[in-house]
Coordinates of N, CA and C in Angstrom, one line a residue:
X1113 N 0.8 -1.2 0.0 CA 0.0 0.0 0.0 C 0.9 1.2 0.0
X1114 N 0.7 2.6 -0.3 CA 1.1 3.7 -0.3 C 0.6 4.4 0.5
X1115 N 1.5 5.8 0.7 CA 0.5 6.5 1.4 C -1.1 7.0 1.4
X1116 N -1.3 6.7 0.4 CA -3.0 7.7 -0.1 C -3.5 6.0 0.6
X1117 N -3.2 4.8 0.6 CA -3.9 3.8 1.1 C -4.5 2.4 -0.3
X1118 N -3.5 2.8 -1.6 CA -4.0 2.4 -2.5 C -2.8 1.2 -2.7
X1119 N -3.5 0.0 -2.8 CA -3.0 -1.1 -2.9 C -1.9 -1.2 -3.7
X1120 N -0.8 -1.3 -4.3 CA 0.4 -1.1 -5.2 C 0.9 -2.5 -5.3
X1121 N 0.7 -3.4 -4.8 CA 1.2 -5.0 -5.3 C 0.1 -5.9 -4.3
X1122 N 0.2 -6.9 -5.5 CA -0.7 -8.2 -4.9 C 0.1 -9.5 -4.8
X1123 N 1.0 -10.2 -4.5 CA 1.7 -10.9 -4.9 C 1.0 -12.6 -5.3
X1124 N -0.5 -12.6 -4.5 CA -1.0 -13.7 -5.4 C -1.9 -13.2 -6.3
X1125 N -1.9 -12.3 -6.7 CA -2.5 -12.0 -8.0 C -2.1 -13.0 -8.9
X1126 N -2.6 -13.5 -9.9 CA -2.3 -14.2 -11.3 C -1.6 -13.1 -12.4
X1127 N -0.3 -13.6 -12.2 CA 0.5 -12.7 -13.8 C -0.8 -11.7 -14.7
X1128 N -0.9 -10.7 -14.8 CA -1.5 -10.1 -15.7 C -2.5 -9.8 -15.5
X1129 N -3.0 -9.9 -14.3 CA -4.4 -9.4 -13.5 C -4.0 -8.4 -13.0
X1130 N -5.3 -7.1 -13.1 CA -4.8 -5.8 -12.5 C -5.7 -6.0 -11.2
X1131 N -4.9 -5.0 -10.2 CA -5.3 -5.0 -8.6 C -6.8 -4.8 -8.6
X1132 N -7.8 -5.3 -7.7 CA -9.0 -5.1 -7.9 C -9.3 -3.5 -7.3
X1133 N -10.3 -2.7 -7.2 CA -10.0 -1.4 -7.1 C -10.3 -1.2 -5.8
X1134 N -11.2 -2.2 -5.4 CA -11.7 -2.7 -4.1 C -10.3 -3.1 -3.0
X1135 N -9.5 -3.2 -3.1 CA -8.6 -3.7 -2.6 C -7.5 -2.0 -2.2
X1136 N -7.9 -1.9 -1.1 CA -7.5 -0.2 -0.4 C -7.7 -0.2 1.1
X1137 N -7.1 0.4 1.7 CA -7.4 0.9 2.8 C -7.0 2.4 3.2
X1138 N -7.9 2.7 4.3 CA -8.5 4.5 4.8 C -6.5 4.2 5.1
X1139 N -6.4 5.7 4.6 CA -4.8 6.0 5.1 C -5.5 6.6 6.5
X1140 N -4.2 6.6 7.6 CA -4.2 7.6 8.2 C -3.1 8.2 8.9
X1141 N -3.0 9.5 9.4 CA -2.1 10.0 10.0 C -1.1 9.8 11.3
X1142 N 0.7 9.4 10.6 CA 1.2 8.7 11.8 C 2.2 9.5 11.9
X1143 N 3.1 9.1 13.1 CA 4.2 9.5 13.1 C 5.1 8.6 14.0
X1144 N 6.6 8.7 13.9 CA 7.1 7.5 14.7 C 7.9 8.4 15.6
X1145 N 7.8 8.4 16.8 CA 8.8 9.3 17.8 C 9.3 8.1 18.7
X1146 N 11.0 8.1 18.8 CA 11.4 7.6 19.7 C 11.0 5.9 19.6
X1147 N 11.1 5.6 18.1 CA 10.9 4.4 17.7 C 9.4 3.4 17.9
X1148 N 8.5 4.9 18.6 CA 7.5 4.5 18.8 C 6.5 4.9 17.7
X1149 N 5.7 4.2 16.9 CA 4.4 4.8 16.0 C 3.1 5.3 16.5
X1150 N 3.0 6.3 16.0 CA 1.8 6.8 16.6 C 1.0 7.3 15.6
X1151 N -0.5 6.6 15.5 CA -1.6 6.6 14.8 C -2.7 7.7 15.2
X1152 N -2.7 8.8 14.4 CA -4.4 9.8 14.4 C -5.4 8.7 13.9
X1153 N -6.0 8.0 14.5 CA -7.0 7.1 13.9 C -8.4 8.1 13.8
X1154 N -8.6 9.2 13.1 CA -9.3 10.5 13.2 C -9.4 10.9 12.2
X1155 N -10.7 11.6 11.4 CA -10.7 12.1 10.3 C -9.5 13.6 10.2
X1156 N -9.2 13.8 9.3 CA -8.2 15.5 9.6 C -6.7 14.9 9.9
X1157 N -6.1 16.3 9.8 CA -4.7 16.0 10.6 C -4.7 16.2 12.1
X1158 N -3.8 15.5 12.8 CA -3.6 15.6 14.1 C -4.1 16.8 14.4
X1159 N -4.8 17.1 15.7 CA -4.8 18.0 16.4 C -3.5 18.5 17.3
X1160 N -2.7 17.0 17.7 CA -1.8 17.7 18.5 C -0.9 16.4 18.6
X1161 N 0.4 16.8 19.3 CA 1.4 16.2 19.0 C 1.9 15.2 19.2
X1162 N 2.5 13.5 19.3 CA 2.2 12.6 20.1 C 3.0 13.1 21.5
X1163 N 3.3 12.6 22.2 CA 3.8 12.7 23.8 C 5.2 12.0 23.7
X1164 N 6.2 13.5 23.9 CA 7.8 13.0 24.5 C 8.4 13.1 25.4
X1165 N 9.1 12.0 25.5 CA 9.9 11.7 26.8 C 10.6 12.8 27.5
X1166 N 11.1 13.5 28.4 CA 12.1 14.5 29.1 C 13.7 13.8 28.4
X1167 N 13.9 12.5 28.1 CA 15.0 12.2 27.0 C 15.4 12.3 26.0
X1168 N 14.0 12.3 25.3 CA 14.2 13.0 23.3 C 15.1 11.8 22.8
X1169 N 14.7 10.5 22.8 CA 15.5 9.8 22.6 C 16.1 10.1 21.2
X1170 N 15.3 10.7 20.1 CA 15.5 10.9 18.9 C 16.8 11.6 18.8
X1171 N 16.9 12.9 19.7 CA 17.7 13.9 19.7 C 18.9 13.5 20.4
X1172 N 18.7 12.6 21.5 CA 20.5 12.3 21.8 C 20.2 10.7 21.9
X1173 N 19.8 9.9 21.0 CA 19.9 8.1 20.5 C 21.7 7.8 21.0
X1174 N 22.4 8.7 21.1 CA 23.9 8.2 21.0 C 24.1 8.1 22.8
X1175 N 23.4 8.7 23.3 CA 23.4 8.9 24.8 C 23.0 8.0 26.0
X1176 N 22.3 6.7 25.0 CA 21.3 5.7 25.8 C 21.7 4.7 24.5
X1177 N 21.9 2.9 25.7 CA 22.1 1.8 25.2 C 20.5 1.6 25.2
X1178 N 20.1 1.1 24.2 CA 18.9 1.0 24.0 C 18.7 -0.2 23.6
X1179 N 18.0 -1.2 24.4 CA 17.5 -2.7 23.8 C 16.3 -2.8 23.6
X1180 N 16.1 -3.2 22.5 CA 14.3 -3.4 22.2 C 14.5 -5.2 21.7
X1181 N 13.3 -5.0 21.3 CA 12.6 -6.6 20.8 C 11.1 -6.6 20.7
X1182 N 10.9 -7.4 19.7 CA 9.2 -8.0 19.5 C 9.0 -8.9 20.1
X1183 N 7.6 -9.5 20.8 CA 7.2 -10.3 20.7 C 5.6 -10.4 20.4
X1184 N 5.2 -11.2 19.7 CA 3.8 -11.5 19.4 C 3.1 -11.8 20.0
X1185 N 2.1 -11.4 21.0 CA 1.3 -11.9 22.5 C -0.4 -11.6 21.7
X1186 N -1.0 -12.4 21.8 CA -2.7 -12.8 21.6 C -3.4 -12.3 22.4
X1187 N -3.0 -10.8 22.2 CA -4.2 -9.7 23.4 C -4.1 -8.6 22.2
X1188 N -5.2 -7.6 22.9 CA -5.2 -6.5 22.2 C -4.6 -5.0 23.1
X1189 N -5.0 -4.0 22.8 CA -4.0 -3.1 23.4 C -4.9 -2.7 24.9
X1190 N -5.8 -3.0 25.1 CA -6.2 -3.1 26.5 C -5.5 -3.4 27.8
X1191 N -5.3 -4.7 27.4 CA -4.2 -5.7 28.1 C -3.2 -5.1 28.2
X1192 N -2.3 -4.5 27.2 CA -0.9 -3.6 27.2 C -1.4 -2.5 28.2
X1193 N -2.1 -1.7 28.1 CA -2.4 -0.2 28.7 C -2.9 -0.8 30.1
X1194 N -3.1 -1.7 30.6 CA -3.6 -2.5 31.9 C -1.6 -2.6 32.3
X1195 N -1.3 -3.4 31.7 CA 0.5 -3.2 32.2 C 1.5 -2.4 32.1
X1196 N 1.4 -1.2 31.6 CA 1.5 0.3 31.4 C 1.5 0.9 32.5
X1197 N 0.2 0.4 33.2 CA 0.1 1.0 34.0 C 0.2 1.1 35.6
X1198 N 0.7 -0.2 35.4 CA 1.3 -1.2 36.7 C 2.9 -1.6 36.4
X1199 N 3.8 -0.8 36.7 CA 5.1 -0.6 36.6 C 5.4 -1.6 37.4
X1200 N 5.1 -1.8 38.6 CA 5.8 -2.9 39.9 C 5.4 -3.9 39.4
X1201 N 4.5 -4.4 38.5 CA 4.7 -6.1 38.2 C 5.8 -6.8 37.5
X1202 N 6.7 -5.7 36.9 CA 7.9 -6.1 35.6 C 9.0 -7.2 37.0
X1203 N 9.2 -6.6 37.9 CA 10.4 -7.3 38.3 C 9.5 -9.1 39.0
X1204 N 7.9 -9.1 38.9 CA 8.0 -10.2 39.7 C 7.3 -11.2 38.3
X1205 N 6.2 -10.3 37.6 CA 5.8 -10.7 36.3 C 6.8 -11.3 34.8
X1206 N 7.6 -10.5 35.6 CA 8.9 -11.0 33.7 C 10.4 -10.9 34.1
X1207 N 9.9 -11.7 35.3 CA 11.5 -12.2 36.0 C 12.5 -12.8 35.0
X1208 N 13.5 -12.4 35.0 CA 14.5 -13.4 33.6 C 14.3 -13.1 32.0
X1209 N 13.3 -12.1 32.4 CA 13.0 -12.3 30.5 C 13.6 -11.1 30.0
X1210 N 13.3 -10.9 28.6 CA 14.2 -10.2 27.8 C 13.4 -8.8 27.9
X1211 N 13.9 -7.4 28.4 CA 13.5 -6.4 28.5 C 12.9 -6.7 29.9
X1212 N 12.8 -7.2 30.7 CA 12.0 -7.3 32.2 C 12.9 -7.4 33.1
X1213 N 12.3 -7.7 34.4 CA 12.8 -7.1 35.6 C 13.6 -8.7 36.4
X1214 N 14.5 -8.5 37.5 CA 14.8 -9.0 38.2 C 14.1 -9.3 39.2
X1215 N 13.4 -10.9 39.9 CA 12.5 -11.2 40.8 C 12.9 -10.3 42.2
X1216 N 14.4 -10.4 42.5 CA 14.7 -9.9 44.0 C 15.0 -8.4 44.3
X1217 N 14.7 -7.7 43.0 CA 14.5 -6.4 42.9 C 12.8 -5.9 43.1
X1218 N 12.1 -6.4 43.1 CA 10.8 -6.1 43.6 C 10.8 -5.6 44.7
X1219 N 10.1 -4.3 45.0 CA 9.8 -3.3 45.8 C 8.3 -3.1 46.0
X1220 N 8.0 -2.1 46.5 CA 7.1 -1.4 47.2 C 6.9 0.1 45.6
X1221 N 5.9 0.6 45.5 CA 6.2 1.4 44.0 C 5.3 2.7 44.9
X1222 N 5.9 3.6 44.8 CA 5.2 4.5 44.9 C 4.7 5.6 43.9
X1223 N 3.5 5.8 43.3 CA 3.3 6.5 42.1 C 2.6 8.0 42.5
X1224 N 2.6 8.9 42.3 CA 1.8 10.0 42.4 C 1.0 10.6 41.5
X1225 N -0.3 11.2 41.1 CA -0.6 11.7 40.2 C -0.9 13.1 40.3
X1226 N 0.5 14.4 39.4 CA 0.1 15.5 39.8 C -1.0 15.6 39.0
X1227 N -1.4 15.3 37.5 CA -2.2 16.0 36.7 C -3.1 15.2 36.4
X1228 N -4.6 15.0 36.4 CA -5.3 14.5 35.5 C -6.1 14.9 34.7
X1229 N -6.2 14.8 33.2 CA -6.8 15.3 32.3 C -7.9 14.2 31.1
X1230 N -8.8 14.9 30.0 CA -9.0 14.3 29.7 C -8.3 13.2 28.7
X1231 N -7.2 14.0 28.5 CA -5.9 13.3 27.8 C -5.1 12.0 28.7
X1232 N -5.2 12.0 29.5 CA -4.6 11.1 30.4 C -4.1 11.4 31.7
X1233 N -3.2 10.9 32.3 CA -2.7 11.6 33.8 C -0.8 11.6 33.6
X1234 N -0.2 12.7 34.6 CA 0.8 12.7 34.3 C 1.4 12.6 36.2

C-alpha cells in the first residue's frame, strides 16, 4: 500500500491481473517518535502532537544503550495499557526475561498523580 492507502502490489495476484479497485485501505495520520508509531485514527490531521519523553531519545539516541525486541502476545491493546500501567509487576511478572525485571529487585512502587486530564494523567 502507499501512502493515499492504495493497494500497489498483490503478490497472489495471477501474472496479468490488475489489482481489484476494491482492494484499499483509509490512510491515516502517523508519526514514529522515539521508535514508537503513533496513529491519528481520526478524520483531519492531528490536532496535537504525540507525547515525548524528558529524553528525546530521537535527539541524543547516541546517549542511551537502547535494547528493544518484539514479541507477538494474543491480546489487544487493552491488556498492554492495563500493564503500562502497573510498573511494579515487571520485576515479579517478567522475572528473567528479555526487557523485564529481576525477581529480588521487587519493591514497594510509589506512584503520584500530579495532573489528570482528559488526555490522560501525568
Amino acid at each position: 500500500f502507499d501512502g493515499s492507502g492504495e493497494c500497489t502490489a498483490m503478490p497472489q495476484l495471477p501474472k496479468g491481473k490488475a489489482i481489484p479497485r476494491a482492494a484499499c485501505v483509509r490512510p491515516y495520520a502517523l508519526e514514529v517518535r522515539e521508535g514508537i508509531v503513533f496513529i491519528w485514527c481520526a478524520d483531519g490531521l492531528p490536532t496535537k502532537d504525540p507525547p515525548a519523553s524528558p529524553d528525546d531519545l530521537d535527539a541524543n539516541a547516541g546517549d542511551f544503550d537502547v535494547y528493544d525486541f518484539v514479541v507477538e502476545l494474543p491480546y489487544d491493546h487493552s491488556y498492554l495499557v492495563e500493564n503500562l500501567a502497573d510498573p511494579a509487576h515487571i520485576p515479579i511478572s517478567h522475572d528473567r526475561t528479555p526487557g523485564g525485571g529481576k525477581r529480588e529487585n521487587a519493591e514497594a512502587y510509589v506512584m503520584e498523580v500530579d495532573e489528570a486530564t482528559s488526555d490522560g494523567f501525568r
